[in-house]
mmCIF file of C-alpha atoms in Angstrom:
data_model
loop_
_atom_site.group_PDB
_atom_site.id
_atom_site.type_symbol
_atom_site.label_atom_id
_atom_site.label_comp_id
_atom_site.label_asym_id
_atom_site.label_seq_id
_atom_site.Cartn_x
_atom_site.Cartn_y
_atom_site.Cartn_z
ATOM 1 C CA UNK A 1 89.950 91.153 -26.119
ATOM 2 C CA UNK A 2 88.635 90.188 -22.702
ATOM 3 C CA UNK A 3 88.971 92.906 -20.014
ATOM 4 C CA UNK A 4 90.816 90.301 -18.006
ATOM 5 C CA UNK A 5 93.612 90.229 -20.626
ATOM 6 C CA UNK A 6 96.147 93.068 -20.469
ATOM 7 C CA UNK A 7 99.034 93.995 -22.749
ATOM 8 C CA UNK A 8 101.850 96.023 -21.322
ATOM 9 C CA UNK A 9 105.560 96.753 -21.449
ATOM 10 C CA UNK A 10 107.278 95.958 -18.174
ATOM 11 C CA UNK A 11 110.617 95.732 -16.445
ATOM 12 C CA UNK A 12 111.317 93.074 -13.748
ATOM 13 C CA UNK A 13 112.334 94.876 -10.542
ATOM 14 C CA UNK A 14 112.203 91.855 -8.199
ATOM 15 C CA UNK A 15 111.947 88.097 -8.794
ATOM 16 C CA UNK A 16 111.164 85.444 -6.197
ATOM 17 C CA UNK A 17 111.212 81.715 -6.628
ATOM 18 C CA UNK A 18 107.862 80.105 -5.815
ATOM 19 C CA UNK A 19 108.074 76.284 -5.454
ATOM 20 C CA UNK A 20 110.126 74.377 -8.050
ATOM 21 C CA UNK A 21 108.806 75.825 -11.216
ATOM 22 C CA UNK A 22 107.207 79.225 -10.668
ATOM 23 C CA UNK A 23 108.189 82.818 -10.007
ATOM 24 C CA UNK A 24 106.551 85.769 -8.371
ATOM 25 C CA UNK A 25 107.639 88.978 -10.120
ATOM 26 C CA UNK A 26 107.383 92.663 -9.287
ATOM 27 C CA UNK A 27 107.066 94.441 -12.577
ATOM 28 C CA UNK A 28 107.159 98.181 -13.284
ATOM 29 C CA UNK A 29 105.007 99.195 -16.228
ATOM 30 C CA UNK A 30 104.273 102.628 -17.835
ATOM 31 C CA UNK A 31 100.573 102.174 -17.738
ATOM 32 C CA UNK A 32 99.774 99.894 -14.783
ATOM 33 C CA UNK A 33 102.516 101.155 -12.429
ATOM 34 C CA UNK A 34 104.050 98.538 -10.128
ATOM 35 C CA UNK A 35 102.301 95.208 -10.282
ATOM 36 C CA UNK A 36 102.751 91.684 -8.974
ATOM 37 C CA UNK A 37 102.927 89.040 -11.685
ATOM 38 C CA UNK A 38 102.770 85.229 -11.197
ATOM 39 C CA UNK A 39 104.916 83.432 -13.768
ATOM 40 C CA UNK A 40 103.732 79.860 -13.777
ATOM 41 C CA UNK A 41 106.350 77.430 -15.090
ATOM 42 C CA UNK A 42 109.072 80.091 -15.327
ATOM 43 C CA UNK A 43 111.727 77.474 -14.453
ATOM 44 C CA UNK A 44 110.468 74.766 -16.831
ATOM 45 C CA UNK A 45 112.429 76.327 -19.691
ATOM 46 C CA UNK A 46 109.993 75.335 -22.394
ATOM 47 C CA UNK A 47 107.745 78.367 -22.449
ATOM 48 C CA UNK A 48 110.326 81.166 -23.013
ATOM 49 C CA UNK A 49 109.714 82.514 -19.504
ATOM 50 C CA UNK A 50 113.087 81.637 -17.924
ATOM 51 C CA UNK A 51 115.239 84.309 -19.684
ATOM 52 C CA UNK A 52 112.374 86.821 -19.914
ATOM 53 C CA UNK A 53 111.646 86.778 -16.164
ATOM 54 C CA UNK A 54 115.118 87.674 -14.923
ATOM 55 C CA UNK A 55 115.885 90.860 -12.983
ATOM 56 C CA UNK A 56 116.084 94.001 -15.213
ATOM 57 C CA UNK A 57 114.523 92.259 -18.258
ATOM 58 C CA UNK A 58 112.206 94.535 -20.218
ATOM 59 C CA UNK A 59 109.483 92.737 -22.223
ATOM 60 C CA UNK A 60 106.203 93.159 -23.907
ATOM 61 C CA UNK A 61 103.801 91.080 -21.791
ATOM 62 C CA UNK A 62 100.375 89.579 -22.147
ATOM 63 C CA UNK A 63 98.837 89.204 -18.686
ATOM 64 C CA UNK A 64 95.735 87.670 -17.272
ATOM 65 C CA UNK A 65 94.273 89.869 -14.555
ATOM 66 C CA UNK A 66 93.324 87.724 -11.516
ATOM 67 C CA UNK A 67 91.664 88.759 -8.288
ATOM 68 C CA UNK A 68 94.918 89.537 -6.422
ATOM 69 C CA UNK A 69 97.622 89.485 -9.022
ATOM 70 C CA UNK A 70 98.415 89.293 -12.672
ATOM 71 C CA UNK A 71 99.384 86.010 -14.368
ATOM 72 C CA UNK A 72 101.926 85.906 -17.161
ATOM 73 C CA UNK A 73 100.521 84.429 -20.355
ATOM 74 C CA UNK A 74 103.122 85.418 -22.923
ATOM 75 C CA UNK A 75 106.184 87.705 -23.215
ATOM 76 C CA UNK A 76 108.495 88.976 -25.874
ATOM 77 C CA UNK A 77 111.908 90.206 -24.620
ATOM 78 C CA UNK A 78 112.769 93.744 -25.799
ATOM 79 C CA UNK A 79 115.989 94.289 -23.800
ATOM 80 C CA UNK A 80 117.562 92.089 -21.133
ATOM 81 C CA UNK A 81 120.451 94.476 -20.260
ATOM 82 C CA UNK A 82 122.565 91.324 -20.143
ATOM 83 C CA UNK A 83 125.948 93.130 -20.360
ATOM 84 C CA UNK A 84 125.140 94.981 -17.156
ATOM 85 C CA UNK A 85 125.319 91.615 -15.362
ATOM 86 C CA UNK A 86 128.906 91.097 -16.583
ATOM 87 C CA UNK A 87 130.295 94.172 -14.809
ATOM 88 C CA UNK A 88 130.234 94.243 -11.019
ATOM 89 C CA UNK A 89 130.139 98.043 -10.712
ATOM 90 C CA UNK A 90 127.307 98.371 -13.227
ATOM 91 C CA UNK A 91 125.318 95.471 -11.676
ATOM 92 C CA UNK A 92 125.739 96.926 -8.207
ATOM 93 C CA UNK A 93 124.288 100.308 -9.234
ATOM 94 C CA UNK A 94 121.433 98.733 -11.325
ATOM 95 C CA UNK A 95 120.323 96.519 -8.386
ATOM 96 C CA UNK A 96 120.428 99.554 -6.085
ATOM 97 C CA UNK A 97 118.263 101.556 -8.420
ATOM 98 C CA UNK A 98 115.726 98.694 -8.820
ATOM 99 C CA UNK A 99 115.500 98.494 -4.967
ATOM 100 C CA UNK A 100 114.854 102.251 -4.847
ATOM 101 C CA UNK A 101 112.186 101.968 -7.511
ATOM 102 C CA UNK A 102 110.508 99.193 -5.552
ATOM 103 C CA UNK A 103 110.620 101.323 -2.385
ATOM 104 C CA UNK A 104 109.388 104.624 -3.905
ATOM 105 C CA UNK A 105 106.592 103.283 -6.145
ATOM 106 C CA UNK A 106 103.436 102.110 -4.413
ATOM 107 C CA UNK A 107 101.480 99.162 -5.868
ATOM 108 C CA UNK A 108 97.918 100.545 -6.240
ATOM 109 C CA UNK A 109 96.697 99.239 -9.523
ATOM 110 C CA UNK A 110 94.355 96.427 -8.501
ATOM 111 C CA UNK A 111 90.891 95.219 -9.289
ATOM 112 C CA UNK A 112 89.391 97.760 -6.828
ATOM 113 C CA UNK A 113 91.882 100.614 -6.762
ATOM 114 C CA UNK A 114 93.425 102.651 -9.609
ATOM 115 C CA UNK A 115 96.043 105.312 -9.782
ATOM 116 C CA UNK A 116 94.706 108.866 -9.993
ATOM 117 C CA UNK A 117 95.763 111.152 -12.835
ATOM 118 C CA UNK A 118 98.775 112.559 -10.961
ATOM 119 C CA UNK A 119 99.964 109.081 -9.889
ATOM 120 C CA UNK A 120 99.562 107.839 -13.538
ATOM 121 C CA UNK A 121 101.894 110.646 -14.674
ATOM 122 C CA UNK A 122 104.395 109.761 -11.890
ATOM 123 C CA UNK A 123 104.558 106.072 -12.714
ATOM 124 C CA UNK A 124 104.843 106.796 -16.425
ATOM 125 C CA UNK A 125 107.798 109.194 -15.779
ATOM 126 C CA UNK A 126 109.490 106.848 -13.284
ATOM 127 C CA UNK A 127 109.275 104.013 -15.841
ATOM 128 C CA UNK A 128 110.744 106.297 -18.532
ATOM 129 C CA UNK A 129 113.487 107.290 -16.075
ATOM 130 C CA UNK A 130 114.265 103.687 -15.172
ATOM 131 C CA UNK A 131 114.640 102.676 -18.873
ATOM 132 C CA UNK A 132 116.888 105.697 -19.605
ATOM 133 C CA UNK A 133 119.023 104.959 -16.474
ATOM 134 C CA UNK A 134 119.550 101.346 -17.394
ATOM 135 C CA UNK A 135 120.533 102.233 -20.945
ATOM 136 C CA UNK A 136 123.048 104.818 -19.693
ATOM 137 C CA UNK A 137 124.529 102.262 -17.266
ATOM 138 C CA UNK A 138 124.793 99.800 -20.113
ATOM 139 C CA UNK A 139 126.670 102.317 -22.315
ATOM 140 C CA UNK A 140 129.305 103.359 -19.719
ATOM 141 C CA UNK A 141 132.838 102.814 -21.010
ATOM 142 C CA UNK A 142 134.552 100.107 -18.889
ATOM 143 C CA UNK A 143 138.092 100.723 -20.220
ATOM 144 C CA UNK A 144 139.286 102.755 -17.251
ATOM 145 C CA UNK A 145 137.706 101.754 -14.019
ATOM 146 C CA UNK A 146 138.137 105.176 -12.297
ATOM 147 C CA UNK A 147 136.339 106.903 -15.109
ATOM 148 C CA UNK A 148 133.644 104.148 -15.143
ATOM 149 C CA UNK A 149 133.000 104.626 -11.435
ATOM 150 C CA UNK A 150 132.706 108.403 -11.748
ATOM 151 C CA UNK A 151 130.319 108.071 -14.709
ATOM 152 C CA UNK A 152 128.165 105.636 -12.633
ATOM 153 C CA UNK A 153 128.109 108.206 -9.773
ATOM 154 C CA UNK A 154 126.893 110.824 -12.261
ATOM 155 C CA UNK A 155 124.114 108.501 -13.439
ATOM 156 C CA UNK A 156 123.142 107.656 -9.899
ATOM 157 C CA UNK A 157 122.975 111.368 -8.921
ATOM 158 C CA UNK A 158 120.722 112.147 -11.944
ATOM 159 C CA UNK A 159 118.469 109.184 -11.189
ATOM 160 C CA UNK A 160 118.061 110.139 -7.530
ATOM 161 C CA UNK A 161 117.423 113.855 -8.170
ATOM 162 C CA UNK A 162 115.016 113.194 -11.030
ATOM 163 C CA UNK A 163 113.165 110.518 -9.015
ATOM 164 C CA UNK A 164 112.537 112.915 -6.130
ATOM 165 C CA UNK A 165 111.499 115.628 -8.579
ATOM 166 C CA UNK A 166 108.937 113.255 -10.211
ATOM 167 C CA UNK A 167 107.414 112.694 -6.761
ATOM 168 C CA UNK A 168 107.121 116.422 -6.114
ATOM 169 C CA UNK A 169 110.386 117.272 -4.301
ATOM 170 C CA UNK A 170 112.373 119.964 -6.233
ATOM 171 C CA UNK A 171 115.527 121.695 -5.069
ATOM 172 C CA UNK A 172 114.926 125.444 -4.838
ATOM 173 C CA UNK A 173 118.100 127.145 -6.128
ATOM 174 C CA UNK A 174 117.529 130.363 -4.199
ATOM 175 C CA UNK A 175 117.193 128.483 -0.980
ATOM 176 C CA UNK A 176 120.238 126.418 -1.699
ATOM 177 C CA UNK A 177 122.405 129.521 -2.314
ATOM 178 C CA UNK A 178 121.996 130.285 1.419
ATOM 179 C CA UNK A 179 123.777 126.940 2.142
ATOM 180 C CA UNK A 180 126.886 128.091 0.252
ATOM 181 C CA UNK A 181 126.510 125.529 -2.474
ATOM 182 C CA UNK A 182 128.938 125.939 -5.382
ATOM 183 C CA UNK A 183 127.274 127.825 -8.274
ATOM 184 C CA UNK A 184 128.465 125.231 -10.790
ATOM 185 C CA UNK A 185 126.680 122.487 -8.790
ATOM 186 C CA UNK A 186 123.560 124.574 -8.602
ATOM 187 C CA UNK A 187 123.703 125.054 -12.404
ATOM 188 C CA UNK A 188 123.934 121.217 -12.835
ATOM 189 C CA UNK A 189 121.071 120.638 -10.474
ATOM 190 C CA UNK A 190 118.981 123.278 -12.324
ATOM 191 C CA UNK A 191 119.848 121.541 -15.628
ATOM 192 C CA UNK A 192 118.821 118.097 -14.399
ATOM 193 C CA UNK A 193 115.509 119.398 -13.012
ATOM 194 C CA UNK A 194 114.692 121.481 -16.090
ATOM 195 C CA UNK A 195 115.488 118.990 -18.796
ATOM 196 C CA UNK A 196 113.232 116.099 -19.920
ATOM 197 C CA UNK A 197 114.192 112.426 -19.688
ATOM 198 C CA UNK A 198 116.632 111.259 -21.106
ATOM 199 C CA UNK A 199 118.232 114.616 -21.946
ATOM 200 C CA UNK A 200 118.711 115.328 -18.167
ATOM 201 C CA UNK A 201 121.676 112.947 -18.158
ATOM 202 C CA UNK A 202 123.580 114.847 -20.914
ATOM 203 C CA UNK A 203 125.768 117.329 -19.071
ATOM 204 C CA UNK A 204 129.526 117.506 -18.749
ATOM 205 C CA UNK A 205 131.315 117.984 -15.398
ATOM 206 C CA UNK A 206 134.728 117.254 -13.865
ATOM 207 C CA UNK A 207 135.329 114.378 -11.460
ATOM 208 C CA UNK A 208 135.331 116.826 -8.547
ATOM 209 C CA UNK A 209 132.002 118.322 -9.531
ATOM 210 C CA UNK A 210 130.346 114.951 -9.964
ATOM 211 C CA UNK A 211 131.511 113.926 -6.473
ATOM 212 C CA UNK A 212 130.325 117.196 -5.047
ATOM 213 C CA UNK A 213 127.003 116.781 -6.869
ATOM 214 C CA UNK A 214 126.471 113.355 -5.373
ATOM 215 C CA UNK A 215 127.166 114.635 -1.869
ATOM 216 C CA UNK A 216 124.687 117.545 -2.295
ATOM 217 C CA UNK A 217 121.895 115.367 -3.616
ATOM 218 C CA UNK A 218 122.399 112.751 -0.862
ATOM 219 C CA UNK A 219 122.385 115.591 1.737
ATOM 220 C CA UNK A 220 119.206 116.982 0.179
ATOM 221 C CA UNK A 221 117.495 113.559 0.239
ATOM 222 C CA UNK A 222 118.422 113.014 3.856
ATOM 223 C CA UNK A 223 116.622 116.238 4.851
ATOM 224 C CA UNK A 224 113.223 115.565 3.159
#
């Protein structure tokens, strides 16, 4: 295979219309990090690109590596997270998370510049976290809206805390005890930071603790 041809798994985190038929995509991948992909003819509907280049869609891609961006040759959809789009609360959180990913992850993988070993590990873990987060959002029970909203807040808190941990910002429990943080909240924070993805999402807590957890994590983020 030519070195100009690249195979990768990717999730669409932004999509922009370009002219009448094309799209410019921002794609998060586990091996290339965040890349720009030009999808020629995405709106023509006869090449399978239309559905596969929508926001949140995860696909196996075959790309041609150009001088400034990648060009989409083929794709095979693995998961489109379609049902998230049917629920306003789920969609709102998913879009917020995709915006965060786009903000936090630098696009460095180009012809002349590569990620270093630490950055490669970061982008692999952030990709893994994004996939797990979207699947957890997808599986949230919608039967009772109040419970749905609390569960989405729990997922959001885990995503934020784990994202900042991936990029080297870890909450020190001993320091936080000086801020009179509830021990139960500290235990949850320690669990999230200790456990691997996706196990870090698997903890039980009351509504009050989840709301408290969200406040603590947002306060922590605002200080760093």
